[in-house]
Each structure stands twice: as structure tokens, then as C-alpha cells.
Coordinates of N, CA, C and O in Angstrom, one line a residue:
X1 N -13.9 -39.8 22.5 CA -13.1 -40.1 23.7 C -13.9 -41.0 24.7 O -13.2 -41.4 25.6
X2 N -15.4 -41.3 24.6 CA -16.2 -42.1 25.8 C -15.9 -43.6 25.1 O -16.1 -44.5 25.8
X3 N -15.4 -43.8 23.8 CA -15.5 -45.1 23.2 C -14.9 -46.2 24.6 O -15.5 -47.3 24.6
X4 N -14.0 -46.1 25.6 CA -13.3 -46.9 25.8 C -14.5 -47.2 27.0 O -14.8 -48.3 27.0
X5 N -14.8 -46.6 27.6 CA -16.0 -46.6 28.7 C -16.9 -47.3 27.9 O -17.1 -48.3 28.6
X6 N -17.6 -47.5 26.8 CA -18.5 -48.3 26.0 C -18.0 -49.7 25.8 O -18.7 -50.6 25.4
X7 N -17.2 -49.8 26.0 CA -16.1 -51.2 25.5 C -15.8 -51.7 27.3 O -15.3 -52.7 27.7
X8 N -16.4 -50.7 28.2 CA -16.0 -51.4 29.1 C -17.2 -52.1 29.4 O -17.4 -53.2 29.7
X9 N -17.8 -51.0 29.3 CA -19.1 -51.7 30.0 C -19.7 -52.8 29.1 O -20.3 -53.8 29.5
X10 N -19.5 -52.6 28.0 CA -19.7 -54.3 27.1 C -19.2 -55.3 28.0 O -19.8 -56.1 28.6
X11 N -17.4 -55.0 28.1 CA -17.1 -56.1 28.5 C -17.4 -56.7 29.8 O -17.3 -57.9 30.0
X12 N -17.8 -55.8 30.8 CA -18.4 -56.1 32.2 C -19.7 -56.8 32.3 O -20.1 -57.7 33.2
X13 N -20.5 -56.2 31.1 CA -22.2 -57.2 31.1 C -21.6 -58.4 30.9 O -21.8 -59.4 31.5
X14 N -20.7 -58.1 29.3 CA -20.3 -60.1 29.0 C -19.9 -60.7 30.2 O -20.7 -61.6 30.6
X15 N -18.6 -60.2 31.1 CA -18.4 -60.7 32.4 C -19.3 -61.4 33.0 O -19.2 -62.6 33.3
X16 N -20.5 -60.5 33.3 CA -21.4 -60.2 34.5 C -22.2 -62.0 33.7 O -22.3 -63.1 34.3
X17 N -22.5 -61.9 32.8 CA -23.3 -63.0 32.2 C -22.5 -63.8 32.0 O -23.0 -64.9 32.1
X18 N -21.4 -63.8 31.7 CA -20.8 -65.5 31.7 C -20.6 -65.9 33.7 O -21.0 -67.0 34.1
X19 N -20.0 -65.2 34.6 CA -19.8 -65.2 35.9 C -21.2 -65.6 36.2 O -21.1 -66.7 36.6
X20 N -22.3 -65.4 36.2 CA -23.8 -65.8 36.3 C -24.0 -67.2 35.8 O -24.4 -68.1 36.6
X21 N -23.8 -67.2 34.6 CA -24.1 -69.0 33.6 C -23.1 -69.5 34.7 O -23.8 -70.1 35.5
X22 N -21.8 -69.6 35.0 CA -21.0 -70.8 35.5 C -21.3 -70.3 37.0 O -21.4 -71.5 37.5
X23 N -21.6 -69.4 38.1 CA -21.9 -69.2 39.2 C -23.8 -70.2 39.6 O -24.0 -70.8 40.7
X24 N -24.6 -70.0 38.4 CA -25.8 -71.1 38.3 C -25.2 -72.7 38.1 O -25.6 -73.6 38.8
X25 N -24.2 -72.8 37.0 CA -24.3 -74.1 36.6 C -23.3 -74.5 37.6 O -23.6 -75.7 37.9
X26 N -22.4 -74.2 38.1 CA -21.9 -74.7 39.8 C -22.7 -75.3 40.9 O -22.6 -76.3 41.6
X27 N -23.8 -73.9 40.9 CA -24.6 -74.3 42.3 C -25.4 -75.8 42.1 O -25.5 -76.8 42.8
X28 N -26.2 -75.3 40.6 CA -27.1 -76.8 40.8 C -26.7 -77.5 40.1 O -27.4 -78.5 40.2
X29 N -25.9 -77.7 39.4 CA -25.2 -79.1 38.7 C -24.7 -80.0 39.6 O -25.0 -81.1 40.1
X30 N -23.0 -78.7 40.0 CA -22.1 -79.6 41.1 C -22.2 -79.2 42.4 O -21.3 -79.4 43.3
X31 N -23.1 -78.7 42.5 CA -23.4 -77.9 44.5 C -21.6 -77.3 44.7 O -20.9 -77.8 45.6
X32 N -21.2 -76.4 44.0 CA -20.1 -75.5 44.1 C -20.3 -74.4 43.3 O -20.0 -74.4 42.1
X33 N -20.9 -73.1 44.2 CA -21.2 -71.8 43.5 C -19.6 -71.8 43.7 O -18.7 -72.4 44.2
X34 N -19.7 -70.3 42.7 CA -18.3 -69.5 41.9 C -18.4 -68.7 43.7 O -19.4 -68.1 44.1
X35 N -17.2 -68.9 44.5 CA -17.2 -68.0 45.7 C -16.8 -66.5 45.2 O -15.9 -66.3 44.4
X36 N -17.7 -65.6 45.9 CA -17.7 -63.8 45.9 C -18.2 -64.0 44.5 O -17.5 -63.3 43.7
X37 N -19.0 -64.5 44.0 CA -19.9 -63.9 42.6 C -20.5 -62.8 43.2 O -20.0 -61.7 43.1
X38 N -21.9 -63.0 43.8 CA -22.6 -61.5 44.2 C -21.6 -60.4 44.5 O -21.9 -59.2 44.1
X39 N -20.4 -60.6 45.1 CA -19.4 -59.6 45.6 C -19.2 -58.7 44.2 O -19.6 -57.5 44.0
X40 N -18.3 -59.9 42.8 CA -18.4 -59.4 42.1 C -18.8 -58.8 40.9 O -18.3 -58.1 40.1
X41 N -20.4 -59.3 41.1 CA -21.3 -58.7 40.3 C -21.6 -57.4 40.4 O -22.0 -56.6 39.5
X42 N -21.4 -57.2 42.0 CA -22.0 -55.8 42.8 C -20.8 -54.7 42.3 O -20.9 -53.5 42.0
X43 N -19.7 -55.5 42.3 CA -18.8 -54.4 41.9 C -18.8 -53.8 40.5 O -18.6 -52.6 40.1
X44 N -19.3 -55.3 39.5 CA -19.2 -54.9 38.3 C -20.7 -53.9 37.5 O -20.9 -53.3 36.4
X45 N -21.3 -54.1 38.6 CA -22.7 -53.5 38.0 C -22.2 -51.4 38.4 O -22.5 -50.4 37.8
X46 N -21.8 -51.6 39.4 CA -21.6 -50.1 39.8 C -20.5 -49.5 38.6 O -20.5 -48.4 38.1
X47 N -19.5 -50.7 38.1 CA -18.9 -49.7 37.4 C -19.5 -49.2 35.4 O -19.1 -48.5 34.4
X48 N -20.4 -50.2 35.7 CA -21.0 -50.3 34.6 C -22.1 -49.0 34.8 O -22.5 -48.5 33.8
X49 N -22.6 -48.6 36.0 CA -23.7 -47.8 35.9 C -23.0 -46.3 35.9 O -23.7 -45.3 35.7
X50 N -21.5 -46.4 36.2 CA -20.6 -45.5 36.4 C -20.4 -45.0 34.4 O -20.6 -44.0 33.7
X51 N -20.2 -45.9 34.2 CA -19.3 -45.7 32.9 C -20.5 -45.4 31.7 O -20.3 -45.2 30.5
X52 N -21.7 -45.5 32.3 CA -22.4 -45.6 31.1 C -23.6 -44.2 31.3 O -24.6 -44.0 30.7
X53 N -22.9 -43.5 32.6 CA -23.3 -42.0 33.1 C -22.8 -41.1 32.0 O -23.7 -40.6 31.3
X54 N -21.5 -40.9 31.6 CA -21.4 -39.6 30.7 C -21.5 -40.5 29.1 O -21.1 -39.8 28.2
X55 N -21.8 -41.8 28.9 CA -22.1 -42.0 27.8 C -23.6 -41.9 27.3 O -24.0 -41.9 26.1
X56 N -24.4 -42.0 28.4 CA -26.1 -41.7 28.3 C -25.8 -40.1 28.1 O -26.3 -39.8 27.1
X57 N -25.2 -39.0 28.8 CA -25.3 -37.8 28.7 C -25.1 -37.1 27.2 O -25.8 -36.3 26.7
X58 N -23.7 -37.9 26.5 CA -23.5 -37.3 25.4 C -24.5 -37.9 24.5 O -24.6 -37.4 23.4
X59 N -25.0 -38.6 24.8 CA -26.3 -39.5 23.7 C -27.7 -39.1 23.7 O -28.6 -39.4 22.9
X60 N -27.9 -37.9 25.0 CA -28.8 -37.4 25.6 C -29.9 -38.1 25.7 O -31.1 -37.8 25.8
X61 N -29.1 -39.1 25.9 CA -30.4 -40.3 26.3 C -30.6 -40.1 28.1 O -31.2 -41.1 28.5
X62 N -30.3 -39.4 28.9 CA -30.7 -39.1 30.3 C -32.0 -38.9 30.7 O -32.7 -39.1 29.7
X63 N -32.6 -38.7 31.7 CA -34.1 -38.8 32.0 C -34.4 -36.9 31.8 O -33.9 -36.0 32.5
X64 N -35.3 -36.8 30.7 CA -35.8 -35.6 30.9 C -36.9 -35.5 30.7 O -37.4 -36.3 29.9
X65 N -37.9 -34.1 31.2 CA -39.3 -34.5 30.8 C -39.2 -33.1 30.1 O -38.4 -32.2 30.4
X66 N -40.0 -33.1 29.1 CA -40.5 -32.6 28.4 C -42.1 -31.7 28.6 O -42.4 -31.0 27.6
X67 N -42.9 -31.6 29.7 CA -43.9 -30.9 29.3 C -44.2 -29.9 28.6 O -45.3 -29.8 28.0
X68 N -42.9 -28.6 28.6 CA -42.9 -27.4 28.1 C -42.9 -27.4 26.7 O -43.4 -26.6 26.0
X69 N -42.3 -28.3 26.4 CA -41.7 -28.5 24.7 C -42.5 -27.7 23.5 O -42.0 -27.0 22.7
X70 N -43.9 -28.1 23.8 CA -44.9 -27.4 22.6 C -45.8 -25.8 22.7 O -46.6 -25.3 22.0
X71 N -44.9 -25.2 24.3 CA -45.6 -23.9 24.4 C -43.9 -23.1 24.2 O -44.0 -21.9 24.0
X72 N -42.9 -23.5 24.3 CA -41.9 -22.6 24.7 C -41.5 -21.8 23.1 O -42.2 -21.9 22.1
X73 N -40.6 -21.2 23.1 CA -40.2 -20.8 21.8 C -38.8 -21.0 21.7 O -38.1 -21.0 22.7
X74 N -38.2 -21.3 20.2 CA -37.0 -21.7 20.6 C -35.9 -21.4 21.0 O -34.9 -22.1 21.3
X75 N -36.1 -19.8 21.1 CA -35.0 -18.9 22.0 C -35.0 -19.8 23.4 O -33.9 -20.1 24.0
X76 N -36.2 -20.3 23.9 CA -36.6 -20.6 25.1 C -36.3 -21.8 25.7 O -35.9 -21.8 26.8
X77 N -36.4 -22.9 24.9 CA -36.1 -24.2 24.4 C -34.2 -24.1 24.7 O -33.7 -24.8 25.6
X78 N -33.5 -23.1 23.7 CA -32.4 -23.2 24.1 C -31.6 -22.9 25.6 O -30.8 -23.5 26.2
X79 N -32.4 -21.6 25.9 CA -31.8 -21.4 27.5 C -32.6 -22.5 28.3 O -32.5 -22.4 29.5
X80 N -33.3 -23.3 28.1 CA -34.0 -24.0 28.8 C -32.9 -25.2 29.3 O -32.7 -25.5 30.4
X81 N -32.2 -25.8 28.2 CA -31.3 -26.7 27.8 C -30.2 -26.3 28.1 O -29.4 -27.2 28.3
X82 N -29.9 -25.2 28.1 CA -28.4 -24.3 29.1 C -28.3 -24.7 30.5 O -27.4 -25.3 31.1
X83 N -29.5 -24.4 30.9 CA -30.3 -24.4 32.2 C -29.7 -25.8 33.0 O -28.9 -26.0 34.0
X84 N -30.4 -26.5 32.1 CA -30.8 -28.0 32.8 C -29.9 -28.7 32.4 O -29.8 -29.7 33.1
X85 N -28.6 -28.7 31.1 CA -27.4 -29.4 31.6 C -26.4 -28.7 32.3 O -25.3 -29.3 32.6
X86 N -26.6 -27.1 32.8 CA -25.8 -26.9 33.8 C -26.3 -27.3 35.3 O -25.6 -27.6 36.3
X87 N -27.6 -27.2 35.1 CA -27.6 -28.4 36.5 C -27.3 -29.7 36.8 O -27.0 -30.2 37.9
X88 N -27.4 -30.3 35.7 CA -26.5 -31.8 35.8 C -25.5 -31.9 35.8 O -25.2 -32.8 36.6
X89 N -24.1 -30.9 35.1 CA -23.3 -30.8 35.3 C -22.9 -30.4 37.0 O -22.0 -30.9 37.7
X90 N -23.9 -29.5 37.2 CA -23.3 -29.0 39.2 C -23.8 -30.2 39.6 O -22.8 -30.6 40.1
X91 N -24.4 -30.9 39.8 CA -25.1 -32.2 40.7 C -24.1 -33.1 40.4 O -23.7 -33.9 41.3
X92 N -23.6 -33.2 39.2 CA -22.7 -34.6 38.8 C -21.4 -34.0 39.0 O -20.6 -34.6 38.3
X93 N -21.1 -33.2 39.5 CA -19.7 -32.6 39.6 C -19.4 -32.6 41.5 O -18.4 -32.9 42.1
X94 N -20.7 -32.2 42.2 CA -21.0 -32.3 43.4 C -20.6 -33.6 44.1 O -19.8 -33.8 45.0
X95 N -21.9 -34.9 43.3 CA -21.5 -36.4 43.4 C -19.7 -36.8 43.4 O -19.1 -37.2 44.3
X96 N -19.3 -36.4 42.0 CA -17.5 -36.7 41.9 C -17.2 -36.4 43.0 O -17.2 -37.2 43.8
X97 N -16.8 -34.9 43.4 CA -16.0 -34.5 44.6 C -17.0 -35.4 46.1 O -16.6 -35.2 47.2
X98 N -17.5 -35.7 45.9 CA -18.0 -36.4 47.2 C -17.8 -37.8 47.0 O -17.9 -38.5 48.0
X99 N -17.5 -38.5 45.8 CA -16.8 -40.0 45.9 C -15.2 -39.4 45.9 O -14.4 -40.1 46.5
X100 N -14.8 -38.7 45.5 CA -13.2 -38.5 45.6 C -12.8 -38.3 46.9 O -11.7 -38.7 47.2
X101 N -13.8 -37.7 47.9 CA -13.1 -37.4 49.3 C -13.1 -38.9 49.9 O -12.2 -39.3 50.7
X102 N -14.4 -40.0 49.4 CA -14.8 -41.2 49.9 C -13.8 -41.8 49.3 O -13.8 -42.8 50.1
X103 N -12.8 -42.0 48.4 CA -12.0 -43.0 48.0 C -11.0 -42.4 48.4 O -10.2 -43.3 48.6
X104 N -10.6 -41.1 48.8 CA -9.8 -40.9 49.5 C -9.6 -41.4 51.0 O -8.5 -41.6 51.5
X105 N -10.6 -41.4 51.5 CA -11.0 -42.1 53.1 C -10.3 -43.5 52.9 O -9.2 -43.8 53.3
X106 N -11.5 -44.5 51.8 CA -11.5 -45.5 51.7 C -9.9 -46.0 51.5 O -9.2 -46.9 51.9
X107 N -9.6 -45.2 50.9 CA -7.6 -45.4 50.2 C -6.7 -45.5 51.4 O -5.8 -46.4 51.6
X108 N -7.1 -44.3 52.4 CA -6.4 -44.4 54.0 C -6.7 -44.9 54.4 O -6.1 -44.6 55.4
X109 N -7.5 -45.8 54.8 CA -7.9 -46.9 55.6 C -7.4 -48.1 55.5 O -7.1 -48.9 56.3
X110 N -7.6 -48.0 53.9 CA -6.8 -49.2 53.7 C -8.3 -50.8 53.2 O -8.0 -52.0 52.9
X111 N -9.5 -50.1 53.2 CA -10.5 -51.2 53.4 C -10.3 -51.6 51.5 O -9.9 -51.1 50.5
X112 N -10.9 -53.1 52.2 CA -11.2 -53.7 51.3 C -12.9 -54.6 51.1 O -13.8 -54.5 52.0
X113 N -12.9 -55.3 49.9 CA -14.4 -55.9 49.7 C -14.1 -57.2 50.5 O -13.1 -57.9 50.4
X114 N -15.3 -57.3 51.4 CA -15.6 -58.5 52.1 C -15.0 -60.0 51.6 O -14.3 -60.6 52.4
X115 N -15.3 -60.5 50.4 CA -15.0 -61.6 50.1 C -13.5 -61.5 49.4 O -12.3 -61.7 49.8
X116 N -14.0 -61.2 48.4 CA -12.5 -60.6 47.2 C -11.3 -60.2 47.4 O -10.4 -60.6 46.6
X117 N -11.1 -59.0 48.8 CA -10.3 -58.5 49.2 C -10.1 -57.5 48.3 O -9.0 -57.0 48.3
X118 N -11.1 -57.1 47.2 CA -10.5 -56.0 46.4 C -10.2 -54.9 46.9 O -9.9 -55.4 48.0
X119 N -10.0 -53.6 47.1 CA -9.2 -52.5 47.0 C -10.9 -51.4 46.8 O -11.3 -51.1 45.7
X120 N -11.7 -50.9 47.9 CA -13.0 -50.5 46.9 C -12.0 -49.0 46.9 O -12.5 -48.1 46.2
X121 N -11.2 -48.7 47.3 CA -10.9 -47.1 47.6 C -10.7 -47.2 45.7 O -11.2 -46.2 45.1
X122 N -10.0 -48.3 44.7 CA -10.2 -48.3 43.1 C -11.7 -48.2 42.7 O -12.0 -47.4 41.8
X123 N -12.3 -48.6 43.0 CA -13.5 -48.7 42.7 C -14.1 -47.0 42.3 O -14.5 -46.5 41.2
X124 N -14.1 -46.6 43.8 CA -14.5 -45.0 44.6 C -13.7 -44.4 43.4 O -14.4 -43.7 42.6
X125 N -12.3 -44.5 43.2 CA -11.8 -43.4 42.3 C -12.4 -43.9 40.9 O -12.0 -43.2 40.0
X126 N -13.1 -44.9 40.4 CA -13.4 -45.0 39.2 C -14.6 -44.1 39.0 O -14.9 -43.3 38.0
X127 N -15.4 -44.3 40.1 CA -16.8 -43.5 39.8 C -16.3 -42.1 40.0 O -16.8 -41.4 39.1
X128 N -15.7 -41.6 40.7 CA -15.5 -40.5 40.7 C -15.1 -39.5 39.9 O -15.4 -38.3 39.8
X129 N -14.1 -40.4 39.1 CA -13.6 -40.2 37.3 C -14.6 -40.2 36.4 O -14.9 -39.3 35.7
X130 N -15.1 -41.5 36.3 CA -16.4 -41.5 35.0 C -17.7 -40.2 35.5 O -18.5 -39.7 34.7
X131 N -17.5 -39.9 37.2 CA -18.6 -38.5 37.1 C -18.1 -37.2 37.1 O -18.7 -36.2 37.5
X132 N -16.8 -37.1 36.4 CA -16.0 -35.9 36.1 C -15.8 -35.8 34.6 O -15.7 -34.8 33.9
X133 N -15.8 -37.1 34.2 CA -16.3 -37.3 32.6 C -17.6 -36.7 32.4 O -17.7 -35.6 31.9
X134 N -18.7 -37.3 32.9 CA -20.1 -36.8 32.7 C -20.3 -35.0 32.7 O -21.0 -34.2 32.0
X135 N -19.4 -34.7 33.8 CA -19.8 -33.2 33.8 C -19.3 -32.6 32.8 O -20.0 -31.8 32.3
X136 N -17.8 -33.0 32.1 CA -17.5 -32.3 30.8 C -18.2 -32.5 29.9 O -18.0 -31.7 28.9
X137 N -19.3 -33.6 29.6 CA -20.0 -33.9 28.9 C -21.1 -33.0 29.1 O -21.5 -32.5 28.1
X138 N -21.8 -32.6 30.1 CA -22.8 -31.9 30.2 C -22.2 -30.3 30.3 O -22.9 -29.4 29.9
X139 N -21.2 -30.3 30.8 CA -20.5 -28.7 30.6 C -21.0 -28.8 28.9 O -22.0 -28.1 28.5
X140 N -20.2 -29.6 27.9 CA -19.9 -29.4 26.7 C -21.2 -29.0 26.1 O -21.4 -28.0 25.4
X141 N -22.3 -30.0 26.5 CA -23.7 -29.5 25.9 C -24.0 -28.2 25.9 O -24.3 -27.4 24.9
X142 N -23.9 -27.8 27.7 CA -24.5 -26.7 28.0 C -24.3 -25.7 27.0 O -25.1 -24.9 26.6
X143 N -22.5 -25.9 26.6 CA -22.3 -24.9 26.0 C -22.3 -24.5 24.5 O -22.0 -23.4 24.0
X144 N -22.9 -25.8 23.7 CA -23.2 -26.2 22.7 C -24.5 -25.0 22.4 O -24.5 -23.8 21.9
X145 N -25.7 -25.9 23.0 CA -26.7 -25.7 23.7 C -26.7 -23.9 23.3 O -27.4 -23.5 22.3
X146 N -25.9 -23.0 24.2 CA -25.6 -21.5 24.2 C -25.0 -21.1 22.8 O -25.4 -20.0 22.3
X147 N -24.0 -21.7 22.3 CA -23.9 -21.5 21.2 C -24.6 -21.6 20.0 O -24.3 -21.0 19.0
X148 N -25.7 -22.4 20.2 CA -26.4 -22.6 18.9 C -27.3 -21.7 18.7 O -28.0 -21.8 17.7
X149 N -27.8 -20.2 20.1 CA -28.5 -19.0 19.2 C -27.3 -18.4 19.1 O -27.7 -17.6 19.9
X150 N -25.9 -17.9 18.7 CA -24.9 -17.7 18.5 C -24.7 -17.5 17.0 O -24.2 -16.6 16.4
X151 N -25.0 -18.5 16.7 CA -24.5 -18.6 15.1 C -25.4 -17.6 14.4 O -25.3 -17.4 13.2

């Protein structure tokens, strides 16, 4: 189910890199940058760092350190891994409801992006969604994780 967030964020880097080649070959060829490129890069980089949060989680490619790894045991190893994707889970669940209240603001207000005039209160509800993905993703571990001295 993250396949479609993978396909986005593909298509956002392609974006991001073709918007770049013709936003350069404007400025110094024909002295006419692409107007609101940085605007839209800025937008497209957030939703790429958005969408590619609960796809690093389920890949367990996230930042974790390891020093314990070679003294623990693997009873230990496993609640260790309960542990620490239930805390990602509360921190990234914490983050969501705190962009949902913010795109909620942003939505009544009515604001928009400086150049673009986009809509950021869409933006706010995208991250706020792709970090309610991430937590079911790290719920799911956690619970994986607890299940596997289970069996």
C-alpha cells in the first residue's frame, strides 16, 4: 500500500530535475528563469521528504544506532525493537496531529505560497497524512517486532 508514495516521490525528483535543467537553461541562455521555481522546488522537496518517511520506516532504513546489538540477547533485541518503534510511532504521530491542527489554521485563513498562490493548508494536510502512514508503519513493526517471541 506505500507503492503510490514511491511513485510519487519518483515523480517529484523527475519534476524537481527537469524544473532545475529548464529553470538553469532559461537563466543563462535566455536571461528568463522559470518564475516560482525555488517556490516550487521547496514545495516539492517537503512532499518528497514527507512521502518517503513511512517508506524508509517500512524498509527500516531509518536512523538507528546500534551499540547494544552484540551484548544484548535476543529476547532483548526484540523488546528493545518494541521499544523504539513505539517511540517513533508516538513522536511521528505527535508531529501529524501537530501539522493537522497547522493545516487546519492554514485552511482558515485561507493563506497561500508567496509566488504560486498555491493552497500550503494542501500541502500541511499531505504531511500530516504521509505522518499517520509512518506511524501505522511503525505501530505495524512494533507489533511484528512483539510478535516474533510469540511464535
Amino acid at each position: 500500500f506505500l507503492r503510490p508514495l514511491a511513485w510519487l516521490g519518483a515523480a517529484l525528483v523527475f519534476a524537481m530535475m527537469a524544473l532545475t535543467f529548464v529553470d538553469v537553461v532559461g537563466r543563462y541562455v535566455f536571461n528568463a528563469p522559470v518564475s516560482g521555481s525555488a517556490e516550487a522546488t521547496e514545495l516539492m522537496l517537503a512532499v518528497i521528504v514527507f512521502a518517503g518517511l513511512p517508506l524508509a520506516a517500512a524498509a527500516r532504513e531509518h536512523i538507528r544506532i546500534d551499540l547494544l546489538e552484540q551484548v544484548l540477547s535476543d529476547r532483548a533485541k526484540r523488546w528493545q525493537a518494541v521499544f523504539g518503534f513505539s517511540v517513533a510511532a508516538a513522536v511521528t504521530a505527535f508531529v501529524a496531529w501537530r501539522l493537522a491542527l497547522r493545516a487546519a489554521e492554514l485552511g482558515r485563513l485561507g493563506d497561500l505560497s508567496s509566488h504560486l498562490n498555491f493552497p500550503v493548508a494542501w500541502l500541511a494536510w499531505f504531511l500530516a497524512a504521509a505522518s499517520v502512514v509512518a506511524v501505522l508503519v511503525f505501530a505495524g513493526l512494533a507489533r511484528r517486532a512483539a510478535r516474533a517471541g510469540a511464535d
